[in-house]
Structures are given as structure tokens and as C-alpha cells.
mmCIF file of C-alpha atoms in Angstrom:
data_model
loop_
_atom_site.group_PDB
_atom_site.id
_atom_site.type_symbol
_atom_site.label_atom_id
_atom_site.label_comp_id
_atom_site.label_asym_id
_atom_site.label_seq_id
_atom_site.Cartn_x
_atom_site.Cartn_y
_atom_site.Cartn_z
ATOM 1 C CA UNK A 1 27.586 38.691 -37.474
ATOM 2 C CA UNK A 2 29.032 40.635 -35.137
ATOM 3 C CA UNK A 3 32.329 40.004 -33.770
ATOM 4 C CA UNK A 4 33.021 38.317 -30.053
ATOM 5 C CA UNK A 5 28.973 37.305 -30.766
ATOM 6 C CA UNK A 6 28.535 33.130 -31.226
ATOM 7 C CA UNK A 7 27.488 31.943 -34.844
ATOM 8 C CA UNK A 8 23.606 31.704 -33.840
ATOM 9 C CA UNK A 9 23.517 35.892 -32.934
ATOM 10 C CA UNK A 10 22.487 37.695 -36.182
ATOM 11 C CA UNK A 11 22.187 41.309 -35.369
ATOM 12 C CA UNK A 12 21.186 44.367 -37.716
ATOM 13 C CA UNK A 13 22.889 47.708 -38.151
ATOM 14 C CA UNK A 14 21.819 51.067 -39.213
ATOM 15 C CA UNK A 15 25.345 53.201 -39.588
ATOM 16 C CA UNK A 16 24.685 56.952 -40.211
ATOM 17 C CA UNK A 17 26.049 58.718 -42.194
ATOM 18 C CA UNK A 18 26.317 62.270 -39.918
ATOM 19 C CA UNK A 19 29.341 61.967 -37.569
ATOM 20 C CA UNK A 20 28.065 62.788 -33.925
ATOM 21 C CA UNK A 21 25.243 59.650 -34.288
ATOM 22 C CA UNK A 22 26.165 56.157 -32.827
ATOM 23 C CA UNK A 23 24.955 53.521 -34.690
ATOM 24 C CA UNK A 24 21.457 52.375 -34.062
ATOM 25 C CA UNK A 25 20.960 48.589 -32.982
ATOM 26 C CA UNK A 26 17.720 47.300 -34.443
ATOM 27 C CA UNK A 27 15.892 44.188 -32.832
ATOM 28 C CA UNK A 28 15.780 41.027 -33.401
ATOM 29 C CA UNK A 29 14.513 37.202 -32.173
ATOM 30 C CA UNK A 30 16.755 35.370 -30.951
ATOM 31 C CA UNK A 31 17.110 31.755 -32.404
ATOM 32 C CA UNK A 32 16.334 33.972 -35.784
ATOM 33 C CA UNK A 33 18.567 31.284 -39.129
ATOM 34 C CA UNK A 34 18.400 35.304 -40.936
ATOM 35 C CA UNK A 35 16.640 39.049 -40.691
ATOM 36 C CA UNK A 36 17.613 40.623 -44.312
ATOM 37 C CA UNK A 37 17.263 44.284 -44.529
ATOM 38 C CA UNK A 38 15.421 43.890 -47.666
ATOM 39 C CA UNK A 39 14.138 47.837 -49.208
ATOM 40 C CA UNK A 40 15.306 51.072 -47.739
ATOM 41 C CA UNK A 41 11.942 52.798 -48.786
ATOM 42 C CA UNK A 42 11.618 56.373 -46.848
ATOM 43 C CA UNK A 43 13.508 58.325 -44.776
ATOM 44 C CA UNK A 44 13.868 56.124 -41.839
ATOM 45 C CA UNK A 45 11.991 53.209 -43.263
ATOM 46 C CA UNK A 46 13.114 49.936 -43.504
ATOM 47 C CA UNK A 47 11.850 46.535 -45.083
ATOM 48 C CA UNK A 48 13.840 43.372 -43.160
ATOM 49 C CA UNK A 49 12.621 39.490 -43.017
ATOM 50 C CA UNK A 50 13.013 37.551 -40.503
ATOM 51 C CA UNK A 51 13.011 33.970 -40.645
ATOM 52 C CA UNK A 52 13.526 31.687 -37.090
ATOM 53 C CA UNK A 53 13.111 28.083 -39.415
ATOM 54 C CA UNK A 54 9.572 27.572 -38.777
ATOM 55 C CA UNK A 55 7.856 30.840 -40.390
ATOM 56 C CA UNK A 56 9.004 34.230 -41.859
ATOM 57 C CA UNK A 57 8.098 37.350 -41.112
ATOM 58 C CA UNK A 58 8.347 40.533 -42.243
ATOM 59 C CA UNK A 59 8.821 43.476 -40.329
ATOM 60 C CA UNK A 60 8.873 47.428 -40.984
ATOM 61 C CA UNK A 61 11.149 49.424 -39.187
ATOM 62 C CA UNK A 62 10.467 53.294 -38.129
ATOM 63 C CA UNK A 63 13.951 55.166 -37.142
ATOM 64 C CA UNK A 64 14.317 58.024 -35.523
ATOM 65 C CA UNK A 65 15.184 61.587 -36.651
ATOM 66 C CA UNK A 66 19.121 60.398 -36.993
ATOM 67 C CA UNK A 67 18.830 56.722 -36.827
ATOM 68 C CA UNK A 68 20.026 55.907 -33.684
ATOM 69 C CA UNK A 69 17.084 54.575 -32.381
ATOM 70 C CA UNK A 70 14.207 52.852 -33.221
ATOM 71 C CA UNK A 71 10.694 54.655 -32.690
ATOM 72 C CA UNK A 72 8.101 52.322 -33.424
ATOM 73 C CA UNK A 73 8.472 48.036 -35.318
ATOM 74 C CA UNK A 74 5.372 46.719 -36.960
ATOM 75 C CA UNK A 75 4.482 43.226 -37.821
ATOM 76 C CA UNK A 76 3.514 43.421 -41.596
ATOM 77 C CA UNK A 77 3.155 39.909 -42.567
ATOM 78 C CA UNK A 78 3.284 36.479 -41.067
ATOM 79 C CA UNK A 79 3.721 33.487 -42.435
ATOM 80 C CA UNK A 80 4.143 29.385 -42.146
ATOM 81 C CA UNK A 81 3.526 27.523 -45.815
ATOM 82 C CA UNK A 82 6.215 29.772 -47.257
ATOM 83 C CA UNK A 83 9.849 32.266 -47.148
ATOM 84 C CA UNK A 84 8.747 35.264 -47.937
ATOM 85 C CA UNK A 85 11.592 37.032 -50.040
ATOM 86 C CA UNK A 86 12.539 40.460 -51.715
ATOM 87 C CA UNK A 87 10.020 43.349 -50.271
ATOM 88 C CA UNK A 88 9.784 46.178 -52.613
ATOM 89 C CA UNK A 89 7.148 48.826 -51.551
ATOM 90 C CA UNK A 90 5.428 51.744 -53.956
ATOM 91 C CA UNK A 91 4.766 54.596 -51.677
ATOM 92 C CA UNK A 92 2.901 57.195 -53.654
ATOM 93 C CA UNK A 93 0.316 53.938 -53.621
ATOM 94 C CA UNK A 94 0.421 51.993 -50.340
ATOM 95 C CA UNK A 95 1.886 49.104 -52.692
ATOM 96 C CA UNK A 96 3.629 46.180 -51.404
ATOM 97 C CA UNK A 97 5.253 43.103 -53.535
ATOM 98 C CA UNK A 98 6.983 40.381 -52.191
ATOM 99 C CA UNK A 99 8.938 36.805 -53.598
ATOM 100 C CA UNK A 100 6.850 34.399 -52.394
ATOM 101 C CA UNK A 101 8.731 30.213 -52.376
ATOM 102 C CA UNK A 102 6.171 27.521 -49.962
ATOM 103 C CA UNK A 103 7.749 25.354 -48.097
ATOM 104 C CA UNK A 104 6.951 22.275 -50.227
ATOM 105 C CA UNK A 105 8.308 20.116 -52.315
ATOM 106 C CA UNK A 106 9.883 20.928 -55.747
ATOM 107 C CA UNK A 107 7.734 24.278 -55.516
ATOM 108 C CA UNK A 108 7.704 27.035 -57.309
ATOM 109 C CA UNK A 109 8.299 30.733 -56.734
ATOM 110 C CA UNK A 110 5.444 33.520 -56.865
ATOM 111 C CA UNK A 111 5.177 37.075 -56.889
ATOM 112 C CA UNK A 112 2.408 38.457 -54.917
ATOM 113 C CA UNK A 113 1.192 42.484 -53.505
ATOM 114 C CA UNK A 114 -0.463 43.279 -50.647
ATOM 115 C CA UNK A 115 -2.020 46.550 -51.136
ATOM 116 C CA UNK A 116 -2.248 49.717 -48.093
ATOM 117 C CA UNK A 117 0.476 47.910 -45.921
ATOM 118 C CA UNK A 118 -2.428 46.703 -42.923
ATOM 119 C CA UNK A 119 -3.953 43.944 -44.261
ATOM 120 C CA UNK A 120 -1.381 40.886 -43.973
ATOM 121 C CA UNK A 121 -3.731 38.506 -45.199
ATOM 122 C CA UNK A 122 -4.260 40.190 -47.868
ATOM 123 C CA UNK A 123 -1.712 39.032 -50.314
ATOM 124 C CA UNK A 124 -3.255 39.286 -53.860
ATOM 125 C CA UNK A 125 -0.893 36.799 -57.467
ATOM 126 C CA UNK A 126 0.789 38.952 -59.783
ATOM 127 C CA UNK A 127 2.470 35.390 -61.079
ATOM 128 C CA UNK A 128 0.326 31.585 -60.984
ATOM 129 C CA UNK A 129 3.107 30.295 -59.217
ATOM 130 C CA UNK A 130 3.348 27.659 -61.908
ATOM 131 C CA UNK A 131 6.680 28.644 -63.234
ATOM 132 C CA UNK A 132 9.179 30.326 -61.790
ATOM 133 C CA UNK A 133 9.244 34.677 -61.068
ATOM 134 C CA UNK A 134 11.594 36.431 -58.689
ATOM 135 C CA UNK A 135 13.113 40.174 -57.682
ATOM 136 C CA UNK A 136 9.581 42.131 -58.036
ATOM 137 C CA UNK A 137 10.273 45.612 -58.682
ATOM 138 C CA UNK A 138 8.719 48.785 -58.849
ATOM 139 C CA UNK A 139 8.640 51.816 -61.934
ATOM 140 C CA UNK A 140 7.897 55.037 -61.917
ATOM 141 C CA UNK A 141 3.646 54.718 -61.311
ATOM 142 C CA UNK A 142 0.766 57.649 -63.123
ATOM 143 C CA UNK A 143 -2.364 58.557 -60.848
ATOM 144 C CA UNK A 144 -4.022 55.780 -60.946
ATOM 145 C CA UNK A 145 -1.195 52.332 -62.344
ATOM 146 C CA UNK A 146 1.946 51.260 -61.571
ATOM 147 C CA UNK A 147 4.122 48.822 -63.499
ATOM 148 C CA UNK A 148 5.607 45.866 -61.550
ATOM 149 C CA UNK A 149 8.779 43.818 -63.279
ATOM 150 C CA UNK A 150 9.690 40.712 -62.477
ATOM 151 C CA UNK A 151 11.925 37.908 -63.140
ATOM 152 C CA UNK A 152 10.401 34.808 -64.859
ATOM 153 C CA UNK A 153 10.963 31.943 -66.497
ATOM 154 C CA UNK A 154 7.268 31.656 -67.744
ATOM 155 C CA UNK A 155 6.820 27.957 -69.346
ATOM 156 C CA UNK A 156 10.561 28.387 -71.225
ATOM 157 C CA UNK A 157 14.028 27.429 -69.187
ATOM 158 C CA UNK A 158 14.635 31.055 -70.541
ATOM 159 C CA UNK A 159 14.015 33.713 -67.679
ATOM 160 C CA UNK A 160 13.428 37.361 -68.660
ATOM 161 C CA UNK A 161 11.735 39.816 -67.347
ATOM 162 C CA UNK A 162 7.887 40.697 -67.623
ATOM 163 C CA UNK A 163 5.486 43.435 -66.376
ATOM 164 C CA UNK A 164 2.164 44.114 -64.643
ATOM 165 C CA UNK A 165 0.516 46.582 -64.234
ATOM 166 C CA UNK A 166 -1.194 46.721 -60.621
ATOM 167 C CA UNK A 167 -4.491 48.957 -59.950
ATOM 168 C CA UNK A 168 -3.425 51.427 -57.293
ATOM 169 C CA UNK A 169 -6.804 51.864 -55.741
ATOM 170 C CA UNK A 170 -7.498 47.543 -55.562
ATOM 171 C CA UNK A 171 -4.024 45.974 -55.787
ATOM 172 C CA UNK A 172 -4.926 43.985 -58.541
ATOM 173 C CA UNK A 173 -3.365 42.934 -61.830
ATOM 174 C CA UNK A 174 -5.190 44.627 -64.758
#
């Protein structure tokens, strides 16, 4: 929230450590319930989630050299049936991991990945969706595979850290 603004207004502000740089105000959509910065994954690149109550979208912001302005804003995914959470990028392989939660009663969350970052319709499940799965994080990558760690109860009441090996060329779980 910003002082002097209505409660329905959210703004994302990027502050630079450079003394002569003013904060950058990221564009948001009127009526947005929340804007969440998920991952600052490269020099001047930020993943941000938006939710307006009827759909969730995931955006990539590319900031200027001094982080004072947005040079490019790219829609990565837009979903009406699920909420998108916990987005994390694996830069080396161009893989994006998210937690998705269906907008149905008693639904469970699912970890999914997107390969090549530019095809929102190509989400691939990592977990089955029958149990709760959350907080995906990428490990240090090898040449052709990378590990994705996440929390899940996988059929029990106890949450553990699980690992999935992802083929970096196809974006599929090995």
C-alpha cells in the first residue's frame, strides 16, 4: 500500500541502490487484488504475479540499466481456472516452475513447469495434484538435467522436501 492511496490500489516499486536513481513504479492493473514479486532472476528481470479475482497472470518485467523504468513487460501465463503461486526461474535452462491451485473446493496444489518460457499453454505437471505440493526451487544445474525441489505431503500428514529431475531439453520429469 502507498500512503494517500485507496485500499483497492496496489503498486509495486523497485528501489535501486544507486544514490541518484529514483524508485521505479511497475505498471499494475486497476482492480488487482494483489501483485506479488516472485523472483528477481536476472540482472534487471523480475517475475510478478497479478490476481484480479477472476484470473491469475504471471508477468516478466525487464527494467532499464538503472532500474528506474520498465523497458518491457511480457505476459507469460494467464489462468482463469487456477491460481499461480511461487514462480521460480531456472536461467540456465529456460525453465519456469510454479505452484498452481485449482479454484475448486478441496483442491490440492500442484507443481508445474513451463519449458522455453514463451509458450504459456505448455505447462507440464511435476506432481500429480492428489497431494499438496508447494514452494518449488531449482538446484544447481548440470548440462542436460536439473533438479527441482519442493514441499509435499505425498499421501501423509507430514510435509517433506522432495526432488524431481527435469530434462532440460524437453522440460519433462525424468
